[in-house]
Short mmCIF file of C-alpha atoms in Angstrom, two decimals:
data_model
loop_
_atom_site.label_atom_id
_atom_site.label_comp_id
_atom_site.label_asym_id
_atom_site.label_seq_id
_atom_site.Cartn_x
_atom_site.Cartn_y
_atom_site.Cartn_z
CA UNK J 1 63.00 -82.79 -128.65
CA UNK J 2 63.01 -86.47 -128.04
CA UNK J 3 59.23 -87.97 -128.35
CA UNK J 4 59.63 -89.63 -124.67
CA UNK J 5 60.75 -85.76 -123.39
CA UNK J 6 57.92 -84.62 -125.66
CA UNK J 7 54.98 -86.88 -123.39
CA UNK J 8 57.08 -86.61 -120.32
CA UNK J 9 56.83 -82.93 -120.55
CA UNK J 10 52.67 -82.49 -121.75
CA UNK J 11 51.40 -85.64 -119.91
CA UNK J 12 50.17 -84.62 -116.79
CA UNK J 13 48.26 -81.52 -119.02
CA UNK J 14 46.39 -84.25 -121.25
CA UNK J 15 45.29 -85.83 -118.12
CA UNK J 16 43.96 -83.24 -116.73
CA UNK J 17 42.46 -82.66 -120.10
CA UNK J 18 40.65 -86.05 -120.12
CA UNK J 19 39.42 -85.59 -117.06
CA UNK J 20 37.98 -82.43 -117.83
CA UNK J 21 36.24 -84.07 -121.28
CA UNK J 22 35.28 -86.98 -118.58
CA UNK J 23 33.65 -83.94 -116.30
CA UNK J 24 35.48 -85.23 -113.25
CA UNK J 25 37.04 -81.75 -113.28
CA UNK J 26 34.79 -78.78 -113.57
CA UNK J 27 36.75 -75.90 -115.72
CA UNK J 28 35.22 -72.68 -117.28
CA UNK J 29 34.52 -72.14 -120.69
CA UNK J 30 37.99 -70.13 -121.18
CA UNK J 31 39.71 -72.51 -119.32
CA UNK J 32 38.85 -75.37 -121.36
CA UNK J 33 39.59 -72.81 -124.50
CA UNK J 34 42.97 -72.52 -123.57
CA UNK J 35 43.52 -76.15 -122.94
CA UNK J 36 42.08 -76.70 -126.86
CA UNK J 37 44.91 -74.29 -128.23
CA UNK J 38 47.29 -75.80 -126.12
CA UNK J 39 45.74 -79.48 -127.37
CA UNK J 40 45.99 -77.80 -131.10
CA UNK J 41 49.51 -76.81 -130.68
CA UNK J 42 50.36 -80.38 -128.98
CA UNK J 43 49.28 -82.06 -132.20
CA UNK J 44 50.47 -80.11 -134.67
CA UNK J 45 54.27 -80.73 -132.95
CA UNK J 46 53.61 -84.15 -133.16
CA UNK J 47 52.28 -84.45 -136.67
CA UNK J 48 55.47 -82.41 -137.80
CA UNK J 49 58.26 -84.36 -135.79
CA UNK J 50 56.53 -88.33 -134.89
CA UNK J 51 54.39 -88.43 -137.82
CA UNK J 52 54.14 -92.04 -137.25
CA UNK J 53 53.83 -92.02 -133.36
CA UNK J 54 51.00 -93.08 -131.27
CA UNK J 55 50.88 -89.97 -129.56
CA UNK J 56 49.61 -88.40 -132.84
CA UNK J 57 46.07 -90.44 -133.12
CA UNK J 58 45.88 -90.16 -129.42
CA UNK J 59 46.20 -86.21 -129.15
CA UNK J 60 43.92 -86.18 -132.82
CA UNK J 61 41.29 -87.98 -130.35
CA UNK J 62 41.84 -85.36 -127.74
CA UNK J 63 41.90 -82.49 -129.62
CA UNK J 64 38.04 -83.74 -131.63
CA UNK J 65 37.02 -83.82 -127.24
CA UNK J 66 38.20 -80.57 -126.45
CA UNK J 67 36.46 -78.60 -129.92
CA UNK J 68 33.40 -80.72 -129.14
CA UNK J 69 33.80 -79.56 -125.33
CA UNK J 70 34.74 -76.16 -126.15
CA UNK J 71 31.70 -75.46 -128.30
CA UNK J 72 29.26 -77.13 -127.01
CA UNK J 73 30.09 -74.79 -123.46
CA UNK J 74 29.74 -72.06 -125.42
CA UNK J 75 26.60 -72.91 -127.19
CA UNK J 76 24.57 -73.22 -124.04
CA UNK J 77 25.83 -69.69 -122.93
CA UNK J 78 22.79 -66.60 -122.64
CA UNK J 79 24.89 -64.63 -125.24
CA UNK J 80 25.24 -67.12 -127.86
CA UNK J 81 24.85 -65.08 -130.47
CA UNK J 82 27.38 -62.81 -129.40
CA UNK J 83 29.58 -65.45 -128.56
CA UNK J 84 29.47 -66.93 -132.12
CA UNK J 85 30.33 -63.61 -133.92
CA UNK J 86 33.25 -62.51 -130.91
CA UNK J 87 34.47 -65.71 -130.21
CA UNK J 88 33.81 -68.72 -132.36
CA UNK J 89 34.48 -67.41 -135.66
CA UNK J 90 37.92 -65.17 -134.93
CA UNK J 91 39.44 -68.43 -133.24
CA UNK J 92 38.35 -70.52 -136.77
CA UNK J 93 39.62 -67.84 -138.74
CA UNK J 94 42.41 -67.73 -136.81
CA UNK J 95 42.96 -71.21 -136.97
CA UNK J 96 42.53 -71.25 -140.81
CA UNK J 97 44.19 -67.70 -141.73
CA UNK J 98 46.35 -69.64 -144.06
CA UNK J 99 43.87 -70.04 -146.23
CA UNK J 100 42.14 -66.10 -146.02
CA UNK J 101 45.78 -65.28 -147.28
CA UNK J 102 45.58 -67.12 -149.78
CA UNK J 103 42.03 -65.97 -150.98
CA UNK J 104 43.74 -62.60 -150.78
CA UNK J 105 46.53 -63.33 -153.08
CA UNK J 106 44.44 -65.18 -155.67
CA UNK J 107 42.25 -62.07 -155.83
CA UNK J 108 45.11 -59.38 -156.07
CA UNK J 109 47.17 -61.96 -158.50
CA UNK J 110 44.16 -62.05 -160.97
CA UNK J 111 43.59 -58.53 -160.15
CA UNK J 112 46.15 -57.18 -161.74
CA UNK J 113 46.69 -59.60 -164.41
CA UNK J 114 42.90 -57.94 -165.58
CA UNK J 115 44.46 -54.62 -165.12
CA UNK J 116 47.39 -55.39 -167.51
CA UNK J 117 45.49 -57.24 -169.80
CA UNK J 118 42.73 -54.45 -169.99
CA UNK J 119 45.75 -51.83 -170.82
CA UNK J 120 47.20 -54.14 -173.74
CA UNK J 121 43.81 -55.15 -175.20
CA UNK J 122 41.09 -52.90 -176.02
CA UNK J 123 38.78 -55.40 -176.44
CA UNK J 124 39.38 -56.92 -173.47
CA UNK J 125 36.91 -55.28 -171.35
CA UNK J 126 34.22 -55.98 -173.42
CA UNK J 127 34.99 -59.85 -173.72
CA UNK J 128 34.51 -59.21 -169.58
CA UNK J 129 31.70 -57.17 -169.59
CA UNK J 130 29.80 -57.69 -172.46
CA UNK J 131 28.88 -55.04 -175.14
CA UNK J 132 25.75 -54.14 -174.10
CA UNK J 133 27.14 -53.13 -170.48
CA UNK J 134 30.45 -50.99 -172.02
CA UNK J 135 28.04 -49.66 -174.44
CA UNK J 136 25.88 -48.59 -171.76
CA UNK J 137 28.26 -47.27 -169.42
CA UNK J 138 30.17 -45.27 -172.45
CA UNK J 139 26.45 -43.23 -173.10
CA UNK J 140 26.59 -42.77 -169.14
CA UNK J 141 29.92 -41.13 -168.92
CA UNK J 142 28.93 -39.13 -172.08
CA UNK J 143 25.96 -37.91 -170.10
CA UNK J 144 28.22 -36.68 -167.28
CA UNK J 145 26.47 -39.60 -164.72
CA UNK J 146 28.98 -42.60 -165.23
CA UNK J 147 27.76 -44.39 -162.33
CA UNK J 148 23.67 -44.18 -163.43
CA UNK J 149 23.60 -47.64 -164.00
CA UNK J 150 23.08 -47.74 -160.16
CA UNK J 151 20.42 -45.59 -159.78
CA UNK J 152 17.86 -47.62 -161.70
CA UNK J 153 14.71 -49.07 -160.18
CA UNK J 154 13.44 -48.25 -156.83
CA UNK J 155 15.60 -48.52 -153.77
CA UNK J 156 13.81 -50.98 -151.31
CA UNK J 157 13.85 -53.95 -154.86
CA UNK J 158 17.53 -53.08 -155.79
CA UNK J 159 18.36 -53.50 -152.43
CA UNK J 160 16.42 -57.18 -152.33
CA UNK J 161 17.38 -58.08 -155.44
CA UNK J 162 21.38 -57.27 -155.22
CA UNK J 163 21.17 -59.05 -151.42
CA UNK J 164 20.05 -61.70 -153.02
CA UNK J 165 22.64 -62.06 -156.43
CA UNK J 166 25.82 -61.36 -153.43
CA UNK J 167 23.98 -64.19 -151.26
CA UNK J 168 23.58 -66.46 -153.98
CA UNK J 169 27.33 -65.73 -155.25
CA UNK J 170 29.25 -66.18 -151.99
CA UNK J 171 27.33 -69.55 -151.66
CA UNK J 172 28.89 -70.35 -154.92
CA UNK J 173 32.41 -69.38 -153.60
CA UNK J 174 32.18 -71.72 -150.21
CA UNK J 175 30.30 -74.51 -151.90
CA UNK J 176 32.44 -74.89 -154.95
CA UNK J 177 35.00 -75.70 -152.20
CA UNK J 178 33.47 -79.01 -152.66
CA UNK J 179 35.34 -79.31 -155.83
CA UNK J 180 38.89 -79.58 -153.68
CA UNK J 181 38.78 -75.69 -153.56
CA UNK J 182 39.43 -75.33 -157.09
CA UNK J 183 36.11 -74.15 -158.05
CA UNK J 184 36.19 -71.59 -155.18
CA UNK J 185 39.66 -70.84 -156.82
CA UNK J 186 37.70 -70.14 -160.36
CA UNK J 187 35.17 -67.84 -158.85
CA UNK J 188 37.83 -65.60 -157.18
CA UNK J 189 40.09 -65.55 -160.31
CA UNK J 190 36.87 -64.67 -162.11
CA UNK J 191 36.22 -61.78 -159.71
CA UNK J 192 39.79 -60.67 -159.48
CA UNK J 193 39.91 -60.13 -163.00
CA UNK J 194 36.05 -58.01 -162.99
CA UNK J 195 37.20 -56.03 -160.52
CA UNK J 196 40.55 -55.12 -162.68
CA UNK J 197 38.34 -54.65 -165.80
CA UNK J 198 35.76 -52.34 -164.52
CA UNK J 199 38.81 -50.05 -162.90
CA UNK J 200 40.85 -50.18 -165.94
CA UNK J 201 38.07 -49.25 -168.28
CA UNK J 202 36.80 -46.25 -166.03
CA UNK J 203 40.67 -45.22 -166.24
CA UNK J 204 40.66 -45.24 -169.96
CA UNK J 205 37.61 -43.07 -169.91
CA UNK J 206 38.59 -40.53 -167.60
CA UNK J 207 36.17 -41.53 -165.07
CA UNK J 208 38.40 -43.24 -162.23
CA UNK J 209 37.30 -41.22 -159.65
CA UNK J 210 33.93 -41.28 -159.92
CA UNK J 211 33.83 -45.13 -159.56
CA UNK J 212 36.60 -45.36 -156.86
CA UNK J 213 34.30 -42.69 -154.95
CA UNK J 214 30.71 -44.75 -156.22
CA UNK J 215 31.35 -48.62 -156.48
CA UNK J 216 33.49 -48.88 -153.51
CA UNK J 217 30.61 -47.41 -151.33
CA UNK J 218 29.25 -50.99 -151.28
CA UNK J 219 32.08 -52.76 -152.92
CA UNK J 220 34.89 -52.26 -150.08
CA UNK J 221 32.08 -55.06 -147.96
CA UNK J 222 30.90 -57.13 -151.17
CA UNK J 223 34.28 -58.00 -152.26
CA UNK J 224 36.04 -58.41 -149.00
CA UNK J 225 33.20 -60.73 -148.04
CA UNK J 226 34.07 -62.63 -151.80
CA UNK J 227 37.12 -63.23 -151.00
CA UNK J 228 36.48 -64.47 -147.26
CA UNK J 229 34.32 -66.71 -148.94
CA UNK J 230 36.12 -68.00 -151.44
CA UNK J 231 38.72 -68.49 -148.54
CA UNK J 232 35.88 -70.88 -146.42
CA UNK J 233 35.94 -72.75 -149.89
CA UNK J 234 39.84 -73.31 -149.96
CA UNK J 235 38.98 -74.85 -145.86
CA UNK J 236 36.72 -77.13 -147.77
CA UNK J 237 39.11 -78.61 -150.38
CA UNK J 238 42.24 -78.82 -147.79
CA UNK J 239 40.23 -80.73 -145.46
CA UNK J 240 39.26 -83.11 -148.38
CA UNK J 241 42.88 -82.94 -149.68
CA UNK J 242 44.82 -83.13 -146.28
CA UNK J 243 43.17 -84.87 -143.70
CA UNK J 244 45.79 -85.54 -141.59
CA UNK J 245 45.21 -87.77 -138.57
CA UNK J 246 41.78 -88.00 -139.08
CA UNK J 247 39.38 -90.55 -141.56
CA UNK J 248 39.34 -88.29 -144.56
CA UNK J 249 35.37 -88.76 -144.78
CA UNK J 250 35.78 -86.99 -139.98
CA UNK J 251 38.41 -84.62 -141.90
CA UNK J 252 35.23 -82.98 -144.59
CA UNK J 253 32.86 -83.03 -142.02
CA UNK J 254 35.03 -80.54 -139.68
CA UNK J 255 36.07 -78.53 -141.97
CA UNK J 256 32.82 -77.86 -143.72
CA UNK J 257 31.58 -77.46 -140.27
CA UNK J 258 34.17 -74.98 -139.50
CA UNK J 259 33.83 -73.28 -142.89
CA UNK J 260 30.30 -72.74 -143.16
CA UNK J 261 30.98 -71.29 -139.73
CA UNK J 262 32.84 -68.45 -141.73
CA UNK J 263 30.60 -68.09 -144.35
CA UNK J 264 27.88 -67.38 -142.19
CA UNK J 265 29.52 -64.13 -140.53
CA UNK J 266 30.18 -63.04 -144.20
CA UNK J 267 26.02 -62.53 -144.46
CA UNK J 268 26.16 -59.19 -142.37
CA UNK J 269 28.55 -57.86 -144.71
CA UNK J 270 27.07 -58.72 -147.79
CA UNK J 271 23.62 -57.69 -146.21
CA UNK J 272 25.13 -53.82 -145.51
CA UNK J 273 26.64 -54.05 -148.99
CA UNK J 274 23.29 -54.59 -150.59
CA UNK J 275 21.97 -52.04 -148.44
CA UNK J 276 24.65 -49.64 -149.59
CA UNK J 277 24.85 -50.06 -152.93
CA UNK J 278 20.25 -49.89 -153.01
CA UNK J 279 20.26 -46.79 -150.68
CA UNK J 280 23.56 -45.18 -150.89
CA UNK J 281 25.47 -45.35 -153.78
CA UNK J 282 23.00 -44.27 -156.14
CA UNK J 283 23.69 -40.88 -154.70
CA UNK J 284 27.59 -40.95 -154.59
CA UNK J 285 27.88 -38.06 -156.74
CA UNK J 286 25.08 -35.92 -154.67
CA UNK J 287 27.40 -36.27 -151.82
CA UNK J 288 30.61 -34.53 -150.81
CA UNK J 289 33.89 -36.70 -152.03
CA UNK J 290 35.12 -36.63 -148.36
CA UNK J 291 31.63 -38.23 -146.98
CA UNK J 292 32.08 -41.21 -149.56
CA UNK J 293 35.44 -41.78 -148.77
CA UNK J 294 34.26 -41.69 -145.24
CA UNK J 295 32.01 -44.58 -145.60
CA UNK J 296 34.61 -46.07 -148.16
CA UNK J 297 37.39 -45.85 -145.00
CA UNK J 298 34.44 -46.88 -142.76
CA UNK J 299 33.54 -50.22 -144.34
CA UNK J 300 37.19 -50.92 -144.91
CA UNK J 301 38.50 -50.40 -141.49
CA UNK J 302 35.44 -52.60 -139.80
CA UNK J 303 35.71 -55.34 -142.25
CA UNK J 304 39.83 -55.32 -142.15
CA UNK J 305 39.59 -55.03 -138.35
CA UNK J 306 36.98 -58.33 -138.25
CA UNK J 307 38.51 -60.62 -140.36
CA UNK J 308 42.09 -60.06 -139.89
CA UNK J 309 43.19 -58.24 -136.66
CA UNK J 310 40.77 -59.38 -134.02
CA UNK J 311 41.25 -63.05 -134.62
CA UNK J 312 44.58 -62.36 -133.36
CA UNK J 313 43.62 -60.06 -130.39
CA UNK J 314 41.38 -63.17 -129.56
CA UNK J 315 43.37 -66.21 -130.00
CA UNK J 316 46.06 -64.22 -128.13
CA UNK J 317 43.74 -63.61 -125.29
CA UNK J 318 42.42 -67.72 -124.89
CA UNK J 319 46.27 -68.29 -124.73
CA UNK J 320 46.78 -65.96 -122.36
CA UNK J 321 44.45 -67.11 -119.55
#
């Protein structure tokens, strides 16, 4: 399409728009959401196909009105809370999936380089884990209990003190997106690779199924939460890296805005992990197999359903009204 077809066609929407931002027209908040994906989808043409129009600075102004609008109506809502968790963060992740997919191939990519690496070197999981942890673990699954590394201390201050370790480490993962996202990068590579190691060496020792049917009690939320995490990071570096339209300097502050957004509906997650893995896993082998693959298909299907379905159902719902 021709750039004068392009305005001719979206003009008269961009008016209303500023007069909307201008409050001579009165719109509700789903109104005005619609008119911000519509702003969104505006620019993004434009960027791709008159990268060096007018009309790119001028819809780049628009589109910083209509978030600012957007949000701000929803913020003074009664259910703010609920609107943060159901409506704010599925349309950023939505907007930024690009980089959750990514996340999720990092992890899986270092994943299984850990699980090939553990099978071809069988030293390897001890350069990972340390001695004193395979050591451990090998008296464990000599005992018959490979998993009763979990159940030491009391409930309520494992349950504090692992919170707090999965707090302080998915901090790590969204600040180290300071670095231009490679830090996050090094933190989910890092985990990938644990992940792989800990499998593989359970594997080697005949005890897979008790730590598919223990660890992932509280590790199907911990590490899905990583890995969104690590994603908020990548937001982070690209808005540092690719600031498009905007002063680099406007460019960090939105996307750490928008990031940190994320991060912040990870902390439910990570606080039901801790909570699982204090209270719950410690008895994984007390329990029937079919109850801890309930809570394992449980915690998988809610987090899945959060982070990468309902964004969708969402975003497709704004555009639809």
């Amino acid at each position: 399409m021709r750039e004068i077809a392009f305005i001719k066609q979206n003009k008269e929407k961009w008016l209303e728009f500023e007069e909307v931002i201008s409050n001579k027209i009165e719109k509700t908040p789903d109104e005005i959401a619609h008119l911000h994906i519509q702003i969104m989808n505006d620019l993004s043409y434009a960027q791709s196909f008159y990268p060096k129009s007018n009309v790119v600075p001028y819809l780049n102004k628009l589109a910083k009105s209509s978030y600012s609008k957007i949000y701000h109506t929803k913020k003074q809502s009664k259910n703010t809370f609920f609107s943060f968790f159901l409506e704010t963060v599925p349309l950023l992740l939505f907007k930024h999936k690009k980089y959750m997919y990514i996340s999720f191939a990092v992890f899986f990519t270092f994943f299984f380089i850990g699980l090939l690496s553990t099978f071809n070197d069988e030293n390897f999981a001890r350069e990972i884990l340390g001695n004193s942890y395979v050591d451990h673990t090998l008296e464990n699954i000599e005992s018959g209990d490979a998993l009763a590394i979990y159940k030491g201390g009391s409930t309520w201050g494992s349950f504090i003190g692992i919170f707090n370790n999965n707090l302080r480490v998915g901090l790590n993962m969204f600040l180290s997106g300071l670095f231009i996202g490679i830090g996050s990068g090094y933190y989910i590579m890092v985990n990938g690779i644990m992940v792989a190691v800990f499998q593989a060496f359970f594997y080697q020792h005949n005890s897979l199924v008790d730590s598919l049917l223990g660890i992932w009690i509280h590790g199907t939320y911990e590490i899905f939460a990583m890995i969104i995490e690590a994603g908020c990071g990548y937001i982070i570096g690209a808005s540092i890296l690719f600031p498009g339209a905007l002063k680099r300097f406007e460019s960090f502050k939105k996307g750490l805005r928008e990031a940190f957004f994320i991060f912040l509906s990870t902390i439910p997650f990570t606080f039901a992990a801790a909570f699982l893995e204090g209270y719950v896993t410690r008895h994984y082998n007390r329990m029937p197999a079919f109850f801890c693959v309930l809570i394992i298909l449980f915690c998988l299907v809610t987090i899945s359903y959060y982070y990468l379905i309902f964004p969708y159902k969402v975003a497709k719902k704004q555009q639809a009204i």
